[in-house]
DNA sequence: TTCCAGATGCAATGATGTTGCAAATATACT
DNA sequence: AGTATATTTGCAACATCATTGCATCTGGAA
């Protein structure tokens, strides 16, 4: 498991206290997507604008990726070492729990048999599941 | 094919000029999701707040449903007479074209074989496809 | 220690969506 | 048709979320 400092070094980013705090928060939630507002409430004293820029930088460097789960909230998740989400979602899926509101990244949901109308070119598939998660059941 | 007036009458809504203009715009795009801003730009003189409220009313009455296509934009599509989207998405899928930005509702995309981690309860499946549509190819 | 590109904080601005209330109007009733 | 009323609309104000420009600060290398 990489530490925040490892990740920053690998990405040619300066190891500032703020970035380390943000990354640490992500590392604590390895399978859950993180809401922008979760971060705002949990990383203590900070500047909201800096958070936006930090997340944008992390996304550009491939450290995190945006998670689309059907909600209006902007969410991000830590990319794993084999993360290809920012290139193509493949069979990546997200599960959003209706009770706790958490969104989990699922590595695979099985085979999808997509049939498109003719002349449509398929490039990316995103599957959003919702229901009740293990914890809330 | 129902007219705007038919739909309003069926839904116990007053037939105001504004509502008819909005519904007419939806009827012109039977398979595409409509962005909030598309409406703002295409239905002429109007009040932004009234549009929000109109769309909300239409959604509550089951005339339109919100379309989640992965973009940040709020989009709506006309419900067909057999529309169950506001109840459960079933195998409903949306295709978003990267070139023209339009989102199309696809009635079926084939069989999905979803395998969830144990103890997860699946309630709703939303599939978002993106690529190039017939027109743009 | 010094230097400077990169990172941060602040102020201002823009986009988007909501609420309260008064004026306008669609519809039902006489 | 005329009237009453509940609904609908438009305006003002407000709340939230995100972005940009710029001055200041700082991590990291010389």
XYZ file of C-alpha atoms (C1' of nucleotides) in Angstrom:
334
model
C 0.000 0.000 0.000
C 1.379 3.369 -1.012
C 1.479 6.216 1.457
C 0.365 9.710 0.615
C 3.980 10.814 0.327
C 4.780 7.947 -2.041
C 1.898 8.889 -4.267
C 2.844 12.545 -4.370
C 6.469 11.771 -5.127
C 5.467 9.377 -7.887
C 3.292 12.077 -9.423
C 5.869 14.868 -9.259
C 3.772 16.883 -6.887
C 5.016 18.835 -3.910
C 4.345 17.226 -0.572
C 2.326 19.950 1.073
C 0.482 19.364 4.348
C -2.845 20.010 2.684
C -2.325 17.482 -0.088
C -1.191 14.885 2.390
C -4.283 15.421 4.487
C -6.521 15.020 1.446
C -4.731 11.923 0.236
C -4.776 10.376 3.691
C -8.521 10.761 3.733
C -8.791 8.942 0.425
C -6.529 6.157 1.613
C -8.794 5.573 4.596
C -11.691 4.846 2.196
C -10.129 2.518 -0.332
C -13.377 1.265 -1.826
C -15.732 4.168 -1.301
C -16.178 7.248 -3.400
C -15.575 10.463 -1.539
C -17.929 13.383 -1.757
C -16.500 16.830 -2.103
C -18.437 17.849 0.983
C -17.148 14.853 2.951
C -13.672 16.189 2.477
C -14.689 19.704 3.374
C -16.053 18.446 6.667
C -13.293 16.040 7.525
C -9.948 17.548 6.701
C -10.273 20.385 9.178
C -9.061 23.877 8.500
C -8.729 24.476 4.808
C -9.628 26.657 1.881
C -12.487 25.467 -0.272
C -10.909 26.772 -3.457
C -7.669 24.989 -2.744
C -9.602 21.772 -2.348
C -11.128 22.155 -5.794
C -7.724 22.784 -7.304
C -6.142 19.956 -5.392
C -8.745 17.469 -6.582
C -8.371 18.717 -10.131
C -4.622 18.290 -9.943
C -4.952 14.803 -8.482
C -7.343 13.879 -11.258
C -4.980 15.166 -13.952
C -2.161 13.158 -12.443
C -4.267 10.015 -12.363
C -4.244 9.773 -8.584
C -8.012 9.914 -8.246
C -10.860 9.643 -10.708
C -14.301 11.082 -10.777
C -17.079 8.698 -9.855
C -20.431 8.971 -11.532
C -23.110 7.419 -9.390
C -26.219 9.194 -10.524
C -26.266 11.665 -7.678
C -25.610 15.326 -8.218
C -22.656 15.285 -5.872
C -19.200 15.339 -7.294
C -17.409 12.262 -6.008
C -13.889 10.976 -6.373
C -12.175 7.707 -5.659
C -8.570 6.731 -5.333
C -7.173 5.046 -8.400
C -5.599 1.694 -7.731
C -2.296 0.814 -9.309
C -4.155 -0.836 -12.176
C -6.790 1.839 -12.436
C -7.875 2.464 -15.979
C -10.994 4.376 -15.098
C -9.678 7.667 -16.386
C -8.935 6.037 -19.710
C -11.913 3.759 -20.177
C -14.385 2.500 -17.664
C -14.407 -1.013 -19.002
C -16.650 -3.064 -16.808
C -16.107 -0.808 -13.828
C -19.254 -0.294 -11.828
C -20.348 1.761 -8.889
C -22.779 0.774 -6.218
C -24.609 3.496 -4.362
C -26.315 2.608 -1.090
C -29.660 4.277 -0.653
C -29.416 4.165 3.124
C -25.952 5.438 3.953
C -25.410 7.303 0.708
C -21.972 5.809 0.245
C -20.773 4.814 -3.177
C -18.494 1.834 -3.572
C -16.323 0.953 -6.509
C -16.856 -2.600 -7.664
C -14.082 -4.051 -9.704
C -16.275 -6.297 -11.781
C -19.953 -6.977 -12.079
C -19.775 -9.818 -14.526
C -20.345 -9.993 -18.215
C -22.371 -7.286 -19.913
C -24.022 -8.049 -23.174
C -24.661 -4.650 -24.683
C -26.680 -4.484 -27.877
C -26.719 -1.091 -29.521
C -28.774 0.231 -32.411
C -26.947 -0.071 -35.700
C -24.339 2.547 -36.531
C -23.799 3.456 -32.928
C -20.176 3.199 -31.847
C -19.711 2.188 -28.258
C -16.797 3.679 -26.423
C -17.474 3.537 -22.721
C -19.814 1.681 -20.423
C -20.687 2.887 -16.979
C -22.914 0.843 -14.763
C -24.502 2.399 -11.737
C -26.106 0.111 -9.249
C -28.123 1.154 -6.267
C -29.665 -0.657 -3.371
C -28.510 -1.570 0.099
C -24.917 -2.246 1.027
C -23.493 -4.895 3.317
C -23.170 -2.545 6.288
C -26.694 -1.199 6.120
C -28.480 -4.453 5.537
C -49.063 10.179 -30.399
C -50.389 12.416 -27.671
C -50.383 16.155 -28.076
C -49.237 18.515 -25.358
C -52.825 19.345 -24.533
C -53.726 15.669 -24.246
C -50.896 15.073 -21.852
C -51.785 18.047 -19.683
C -55.429 17.069 -19.563
C -54.531 13.491 -18.658
C -52.350 14.773 -15.816
C -54.896 17.196 -14.373
C -52.702 20.152 -15.137
C -53.865 23.490 -16.438
C -53.133 24.063 -20.094
C -51.024 27.183 -19.884
C -49.128 28.532 -22.897
C -45.805 28.034 -21.150
C -46.435 24.382 -20.321
C -47.553 23.706 -23.847
C -44.385 25.277 -25.240
C -42.239 23.149 -22.944
C -44.106 19.955 -23.746
C -43.999 20.682 -27.466
C -40.246 20.918 -27.232
C -40.079 17.529 -25.562
C -42.366 15.978 -28.157
C -40.048 17.181 -30.910
C -37.223 15.126 -29.329
C -38.890 11.808 -28.634
C -35.711 9.843 -28.097
C -33.309 12.430 -26.821
C -32.846 13.731 -23.328
C -33.333 17.448 -23.001
C -30.931 19.633 -21.118
C -32.302 22.310 -18.871
C -30.249 24.858 -20.773
C -31.556 23.583 -24.132
C -35.009 24.507 -23.010
C -33.900 27.862 -21.706
C -32.471 28.671 -25.112
C -35.248 27.261 -27.252
C -38.585 28.109 -25.757
C -38.170 31.824 -26.167
C -39.353 34.355 -23.638
C -39.762 32.723 -20.274
C -38.949 32.844 -16.624
C -36.125 30.622 -15.430
C -37.826 29.874 -12.124
C -41.051 28.900 -13.813
C -39.141 26.440 -15.949
C -37.702 24.742 -12.874
C -41.108 24.485 -11.323
C -42.711 23.303 -14.519
C -40.179 20.520 -14.938
C -40.618 19.521 -11.321
C -44.374 19.381 -11.762
C -44.061 17.339 -14.936
C -41.767 14.940 -13.164
C -44.158 14.513 -10.247
C -46.992 13.802 -12.664
C -44.914 11.215 -14.495
C -44.848 13.178 -17.742
C -41.078 13.378 -17.897
C -38.300 11.671 -16.004
C -34.838 12.709 -15.073
C -32.096 11.200 -17.190
C -28.756 10.374 -15.654
C -26.101 10.229 -18.303
C -22.950 10.924 -16.355
C -22.768 14.569 -17.231
C -23.375 17.255 -14.678
C -26.264 18.669 -16.640
C -29.750 18.029 -15.482
C -31.593 16.314 -18.297
C -35.140 15.167 -18.764
C -36.889 12.955 -21.241
C -40.518 12.427 -22.113
C -42.009 9.328 -20.566
C -43.633 7.032 -23.049
C -46.997 5.532 -22.254
C -45.264 2.493 -20.828
C -42.576 4.455 -19.057
C -41.529 2.897 -15.799
C -38.351 4.854 -15.403
C -39.614 6.847 -12.456
C -40.434 3.605 -10.682
C -37.500 1.424 -11.588
C -35.004 1.778 -14.356
C -35.097 -1.858 -15.278
C -32.875 -2.388 -18.244
C -33.313 1.160 -19.419
C -30.106 2.641 -20.715
C -28.910 5.966 -21.973
C -26.454 6.613 -24.727
C -24.557 9.868 -24.704
C -22.846 10.945 -27.909
C -19.448 12.478 -27.341
C -19.647 14.544 -30.511
C -23.078 16.157 -30.445
C -23.605 15.876 -26.700
C -27.087 14.463 -27.144
C -28.344 11.721 -24.910
C -30.685 9.112 -26.284
C -32.911 6.760 -24.383
C -32.471 3.184 -25.464
C -35.306 0.891 -24.632
C -33.185 -2.174 -24.177
C -29.528 -3.011 -24.307
C -29.791 -6.732 -23.892
C -29.271 -8.983 -20.951
C -27.193 -7.761 -18.045
C -25.600 -10.317 -15.818
C -24.865 -8.409 -12.647
C -22.850 -10.138 -9.954
C -22.742 -8.288 -6.678
C -20.640 -8.887 -3.561
C -22.498 -10.963 -1.017
C -25.035 -9.225 1.187
C -25.548 -6.416 -1.252
C -29.163 -5.941 -2.246
C -29.653 -4.696 -5.757
C -32.532 -2.377 -6.392
C -31.871 -0.407 -9.530
C -29.542 -0.672 -12.484
C -28.631 2.248 -14.648
C -26.437 1.783 -17.655
C -24.778 4.747 -19.261
C -23.175 4.254 -22.619
C -21.129 6.756 -24.493
C -19.585 6.870 -27.923
C -20.730 8.129 -31.277
C -24.332 8.194 -32.407
C -25.769 7.360 -35.791
C -26.011 10.984 -36.898
C -22.465 11.906 -36.004
C -20.748 8.863 -37.376
C 20.474 30.343 3.211
C 18.626 32.019 -0.954
C 15.713 31.652 -4.769
C 11.671 30.679 -7.496
C 8.180 27.782 -9.609
C 4.467 25.928 -7.665
C 0.868 26.041 -4.051
C -2.292 28.526 -1.224
C -5.711 32.078 0.499
C -8.688 35.803 -0.419
C -11.917 38.651 -3.071
C -14.841 38.856 -6.660
C -17.675 36.735 -10.137
C -20.623 33.378 -12.523
C -23.717 29.514 -12.904
C -27.389 27.008 -10.951
C -31.234 26.135 -8.102
C -34.731 27.549 -4.254
C -38.218 30.296 -1.455
C -41.688 33.927 -0.453
C -44.988 36.769 -2.130
C -47.806 39.562 -5.137
C -49.981 39.701 -9.664
C -52.038 37.216 -13.409
C -54.874 33.567 -15.348
C -57.086 28.943 -16.307
C -61.040 26.641 -14.967
C -65.333 25.653 -12.529
C -69.628 27.460 -11.268
C -73.738 30.442 -11.656
C -70.915 35.575 -20.463
C -69.493 36.986 -15.795
C -67.504 35.859 -11.363
C -64.896 33.418 -7.824
C -60.931 30.827 -6.585
C -57.186 27.886 -6.642
C -53.361 27.446 -9.547
C -49.680 29.358 -12.078
C -46.428 32.779 -13.108
C -42.908 36.545 -12.529
C -39.978 39.108 -9.657
C -36.761 39.830 -5.835
C -33.929 37.964 -2.739
C -31.229 34.329 -1.249
C -28.334 29.907 -0.961
C -25.040 26.788 -2.868
C -21.418 25.375 -5.709
C -17.605 26.198 -8.690
C -14.135 29.228 -11.093
C -10.700 33.057 -12.010
C -7.225 36.597 -10.957
C -3.905 38.068 -8.067
C -1.038 38.671 -4.060
C 1.361 35.960 -0.665
C 3.554 31.972 1.024
C 6.427 27.771 0.819
C 8.646 23.206 -0.650
C 12.643 21.786 -2.627
C 16.843 22.485 -5.182
C 21.159 25.034 -5.809
